[in-house]
Amino acid sequence: MAGDGDDGDDAVDPDAESAPDLVLVAAVAENGVIGGDDGMPWHYPADLAHFKRVTTDHPVIVGRTTYEGIAERIGGPLPDRTSVVVTTRPMDDADLPDGAVVANDLDEALARATADAAARGVDAVYVIGGATVYEQFLDTADRMVITEIPERPDGDVRFPEWDAESWTEVDRETEGDLAFVTYERRGAD
């Protein structure tokens, strides 16, 4: 998803015993680009279908700018998901339509998403961007689901650099030129 400039707290350390898995979901080009001023610099229906399949019926944590870009494109929050919108701007739930709630910091975002996951009976919370939000959750994420985009587009928003030694590839599916790759944090159960 397109990046945003939301500021936030340092990475969150969820209670591993009761917390759902924290999963970063992103489409990343060969050069690390995930977006630019105009959103994602590509359009792959297979990636959009994969994203929908993975995240539907789960809470998603999203930065305000990314959320606003999605809502503008589709006319509101992502359907069949609760969008937990992280922002440092003064906002409350009344400022957003049904299906979206406000979190003023990462701890609140994770708490709201965890409560939503419990209410839904699901075991994962998905972080869907932008770049700052990915970066802030990278050190505490349990998994990453990365769509490898076979392009090197221009763009000023990049997925954060991550240490490959800390992650293990556990699944790879391909569809056409795309690869949907799941990584798990090494040492995670």
Tab-separated table of C-alpha atoms in Angstrom:
chain	number	residue	atom	x	y	z
A	1	MET	CA	0.000	0.000	0.000
A	2	ALA	CA	1.092	3.558	-0.442
A	3	GLY	CA	3.170	5.010	2.345
A	4	ASP	CA	2.360	7.744	4.749
A	5	GLY	CA	4.196	10.094	7.004
A	6	ASP	CA	2.369	9.316	10.232
A	7	ASP	CA	4.602	9.555	13.235
A	8	GLY	CA	4.192	7.056	16.036
A	9	ASP	CA	5.763	5.347	18.950
A	10	ASP	CA	8.555	2.809	18.774
A	11	ALA	CA	7.771	-0.831	18.033
A	12	VAL	CA	5.170	-2.549	20.162
A	13	ASP	CA	5.831	-5.744	22.172
A	14	PRO	CA	2.519	-7.627	22.311
A	15	ASP	CA	1.838	-10.251	24.966
A	16	ALA	CA	2.931	-13.381	23.110
A	17	GLU	CA	0.637	-15.683	25.121
A	18	SER	CA	-2.674	-14.072	24.151
A	19	ALA	CA	-1.898	-11.891	21.169
A	20	PRO	CA	-2.832	-12.892	17.631
A	21	ASP	CA	-0.025	-13.157	15.095
A	22	LEU	CA	1.096	-9.801	13.761
A	23	VAL	CA	1.544	-10.039	9.988
A	24	LEU	CA	2.914	-7.418	7.592
A	25	VAL	CA	1.273	-7.606	4.147
A	26	ALA	CA	2.842	-5.670	1.288
A	27	ALA	CA	3.395	-5.652	-2.454
A	28	VAL	CA	7.079	-4.823	-2.980
A	29	ALA	CA	8.861	-4.133	-6.260
A	30	GLU	CA	12.358	-5.437	-7.010
A	31	ASN	CA	13.796	-2.072	-5.971
A	32	GLY	CA	11.860	-1.957	-2.679
A	33	VAL	CA	9.247	0.527	-3.915
A	34	ILE	CA	5.757	0.112	-2.484
A	35	GLY	CA	4.266	3.399	-3.648
A	36	GLY	CA	4.551	7.007	-4.536
A	37	ASP	CA	2.535	10.185	-4.684
A	38	ASP	CA	-0.139	8.523	-6.787
A	39	GLY	CA	-0.414	5.326	-4.714
A	40	MET	CA	0.830	1.997	-5.995
A	41	PRO	CA	2.724	2.395	-9.294
A	42	TRP	CA	1.270	-0.839	-10.728
A	43	HIS	CA	-2.011	-2.662	-11.071
A	44	TYR	CA	-2.066	-6.446	-10.747
A	45	PRO	CA	-5.565	-7.873	-10.239
A	46	ALA	CA	-3.991	-11.109	-8.933
A	47	ASP	CA	-2.223	-9.158	-6.178
A	48	LEU	CA	-5.427	-7.349	-5.217
A	49	ALA	CA	-7.289	-10.691	-5.098
A	50	HIS	CA	-4.523	-12.212	-2.959
A	51	PHE	CA	-4.600	-9.240	-0.575
A	52	LYS	CA	-8.372	-9.553	-0.267
A	53	ARG	CA	-8.171	-13.317	0.322
A	54	VAL	CA	-5.520	-12.938	3.039
A	55	THR	CA	-6.987	-9.988	4.959
A	56	THR	CA	-10.775	-10.380	4.683
A	57	ASP	CA	-12.518	-11.033	8.012
A	58	HIS	CA	-9.470	-9.796	9.961
A	59	PRO	CA	-8.544	-6.474	11.522
A	60	VAL	CA	-6.006	-4.417	9.594
A	61	ILE	CA	-3.720	-1.728	10.991
A	62	VAL	CA	-3.133	1.089	8.527
A	63	GLY	CA	-1.601	4.545	8.606
A	64	ARG	CA	-3.933	7.480	8.059
A	65	THR	CA	-2.544	8.524	4.676
A	66	THR	CA	-2.722	4.982	3.328
A	67	TYR	CA	-6.239	4.584	4.721
A	68	GLU	CA	-7.358	7.839	3.077
A	69	GLY	CA	-5.932	6.684	-0.272
A	70	ILE	CA	-7.794	3.372	-0.037
A	71	ALA	CA	-11.034	5.024	1.090
A	72	GLU	CA	-10.849	7.529	-1.771
A	73	ARG	CA	-10.311	4.758	-4.349
A	74	ILE	CA	-13.032	2.397	-3.108
A	75	GLY	CA	-15.421	4.834	-1.422
A	76	GLY	CA	-14.775	3.865	2.188
A	77	PRO	CA	-12.879	1.428	4.381
A	78	LEU	CA	-11.980	-2.059	3.191
A	79	PRO	CA	-15.112	-4.216	3.362
A	80	ASP	CA	-15.364	-7.160	5.761
A	81	ARG	CA	-12.399	-5.922	7.812
A	82	THR	CA	-11.964	-3.448	10.646
A	83	SER	CA	-9.477	-0.770	9.633
A	84	VAL	CA	-7.567	0.472	12.677
A	85	VAL	CA	-6.300	3.835	11.441
A	86	VAL	CA	-3.110	5.031	13.123
A	87	THR	CA	-2.812	8.802	13.206
A	88	THR	CA	-1.251	11.535	15.269
A	89	ARG	CA	-3.897	14.004	14.067
A	90	PRO	CA	-6.745	14.799	16.429
A	91	MET	CA	-9.463	12.331	15.406
A	92	ASP	CA	-11.880	9.961	17.036
A	93	ASP	CA	-14.066	7.121	15.827
A	94	ALA	CA	-16.872	9.560	14.947
A	95	ASP	CA	-14.582	11.034	12.259
A	96	LEU	CA	-14.582	7.726	10.357
A	97	PRO	CA	-17.317	5.604	8.756
A	98	ASP	CA	-18.405	2.226	10.116
A	99	GLY	CA	-15.661	-0.324	9.574
A	100	ALA	CA	-12.862	2.016	10.651
A	101	VAL	CA	-11.640	3.112	14.078
A	102	VAL	CA	-8.948	5.520	15.224
A	103	ALA	CA	-5.778	4.695	17.139
A	104	ASN	CA	-3.545	7.534	18.279
A	105	ASP	CA	-0.455	5.380	18.796
A	106	LEU	CA	0.846	1.886	18.046
A	107	ASP	CA	-0.092	0.442	21.427
A	108	GLU	CA	-3.690	1.571	20.989
A	109	ALA	CA	-3.720	0.254	17.399
A	110	LEU	CA	-2.514	-3.144	18.498
A	111	ALA	CA	-4.951	-3.252	21.432
A	112	ARG	CA	-7.918	-2.336	19.223
A	113	ALA	CA	-6.887	-4.799	16.504
A	114	THR	CA	-6.293	-7.566	19.064
A	115	ALA	CA	-9.737	-6.998	20.590
A	116	ASP	CA	-11.296	-7.078	17.115
A	117	ALA	CA	-9.438	-10.307	16.259
A	118	ALA	CA	-10.730	-11.906	19.479
A	119	ALA	CA	-14.289	-10.790	18.701
A	120	ARG	CA	-13.982	-12.229	15.194
A	121	GLY	CA	-12.360	-15.442	16.445
A	122	VAL	CA	-9.297	-15.023	14.217
A	123	ASP	CA	-5.652	-15.479	15.088
A	124	ALA	CA	-3.999	-12.748	13.002
A	125	VAL	CA	-3.847	-8.976	12.730
A	126	TYR	CA	-2.567	-7.580	9.430
A	127	VAL	CA	-0.453	-4.445	9.032
A	128	ILE	CA	-1.093	-3.043	5.546
A	129	GLY	CA	0.993	0.120	5.397
A	130	GLY	CA	2.273	2.672	4.840
A	131	ALA	CA	6.030	2.622	5.053
A	132	THR	CA	6.240	4.246	8.499
A	133	VAL	CA	3.720	1.826	9.979
A	134	TYR	CA	5.543	-1.150	8.435
A	135	GLU	CA	8.809	0.113	9.860
A	136	GLN	CA	7.358	0.586	13.330
A	137	PHE	CA	5.932	-2.955	13.450
A	138	LEU	CA	8.790	-4.754	11.634
A	139	ASP	CA	10.676	-5.738	14.793
A	140	THR	CA	7.591	-7.272	16.444
A	141	ALA	CA	5.933	-8.899	13.429
A	142	ASP	CA	5.552	-12.665	13.492
A	143	ARG	CA	5.169	-13.038	9.728
A	144	MET	CA	5.397	-11.137	6.478
A	145	VAL	CA	3.320	-11.866	3.383
A	146	ILE	CA	5.101	-10.172	0.509
A	147	THR	CA	3.945	-9.998	-3.083
A	148	GLU	CA	7.099	-9.770	-5.194
A	149	ILE	CA	6.364	-7.297	-7.992
A	150	PRO	CA	8.564	-7.949	-11.073
A	151	GLU	CA	9.191	-4.279	-11.787
A	152	ARG	CA	11.544	-1.467	-10.801
A	153	PRO	CA	9.159	1.512	-10.843
A	154	ASP	CA	9.857	5.041	-9.753
A	155	GLY	CA	8.480	5.751	-6.329
A	156	ASP	CA	9.449	7.518	-3.149
A	157	VAL	CA	7.839	5.092	-0.698
A	158	ARG	CA	9.770	1.935	0.108
A	159	PHE	CA	9.254	-1.116	2.250
A	160	PRO	CA	11.701	-0.976	5.173
A	161	GLU	CA	14.938	-2.890	4.862
A	162	TRP	CA	14.855	-6.117	6.825
A	163	ASP	CA	17.471	-8.628	7.928
A	164	ALA	CA	17.015	-11.820	5.894
A	165	GLU	CA	18.848	-13.744	8.629
A	166	SER	CA	15.926	-13.015	10.978
A	167	TRP	CA	13.314	-14.529	8.649
A	168	THR	CA	12.636	-17.909	7.036
A	169	GLU	CA	10.686	-18.331	3.813
A	170	VAL	CA	7.915	-20.836	4.600
A	171	ASP	CA	5.675	-20.584	1.545
A	172	ARG	CA	5.895	-19.365	-2.046
A	173	GLU	CA	3.040	-19.326	-4.532
A	174	THR	CA	3.297	-17.944	-8.028
A	175	GLU	CA	0.645	-16.595	-10.322
A	176	GLY	CA	1.876	-15.315	-13.641
A	177	ASP	CA	4.832	-13.012	-12.979
A	178	LEU	CA	3.931	-12.514	-9.305
A	179	ALA	CA	5.214	-14.445	-6.302
A	180	PHE	CA	3.321	-14.450	-3.003
A	181	VAL	CA	5.923	-15.214	-0.347
A	182	THR	CA	5.354	-15.866	3.351
A	183	TYR	CA	8.186	-15.397	5.825
A	184	GLU	CA	8.193	-16.303	9.516
A	185	ARG	CA	10.440	-14.741	12.082
A	186	ARG	CA	13.229	-17.157	13.036
A	187	GLY	CA	12.896	-18.407	16.564
A	188	ALA	CA	9.130	-17.782	16.562
A	189	ASP	CA	6.894	-20.719	17.417
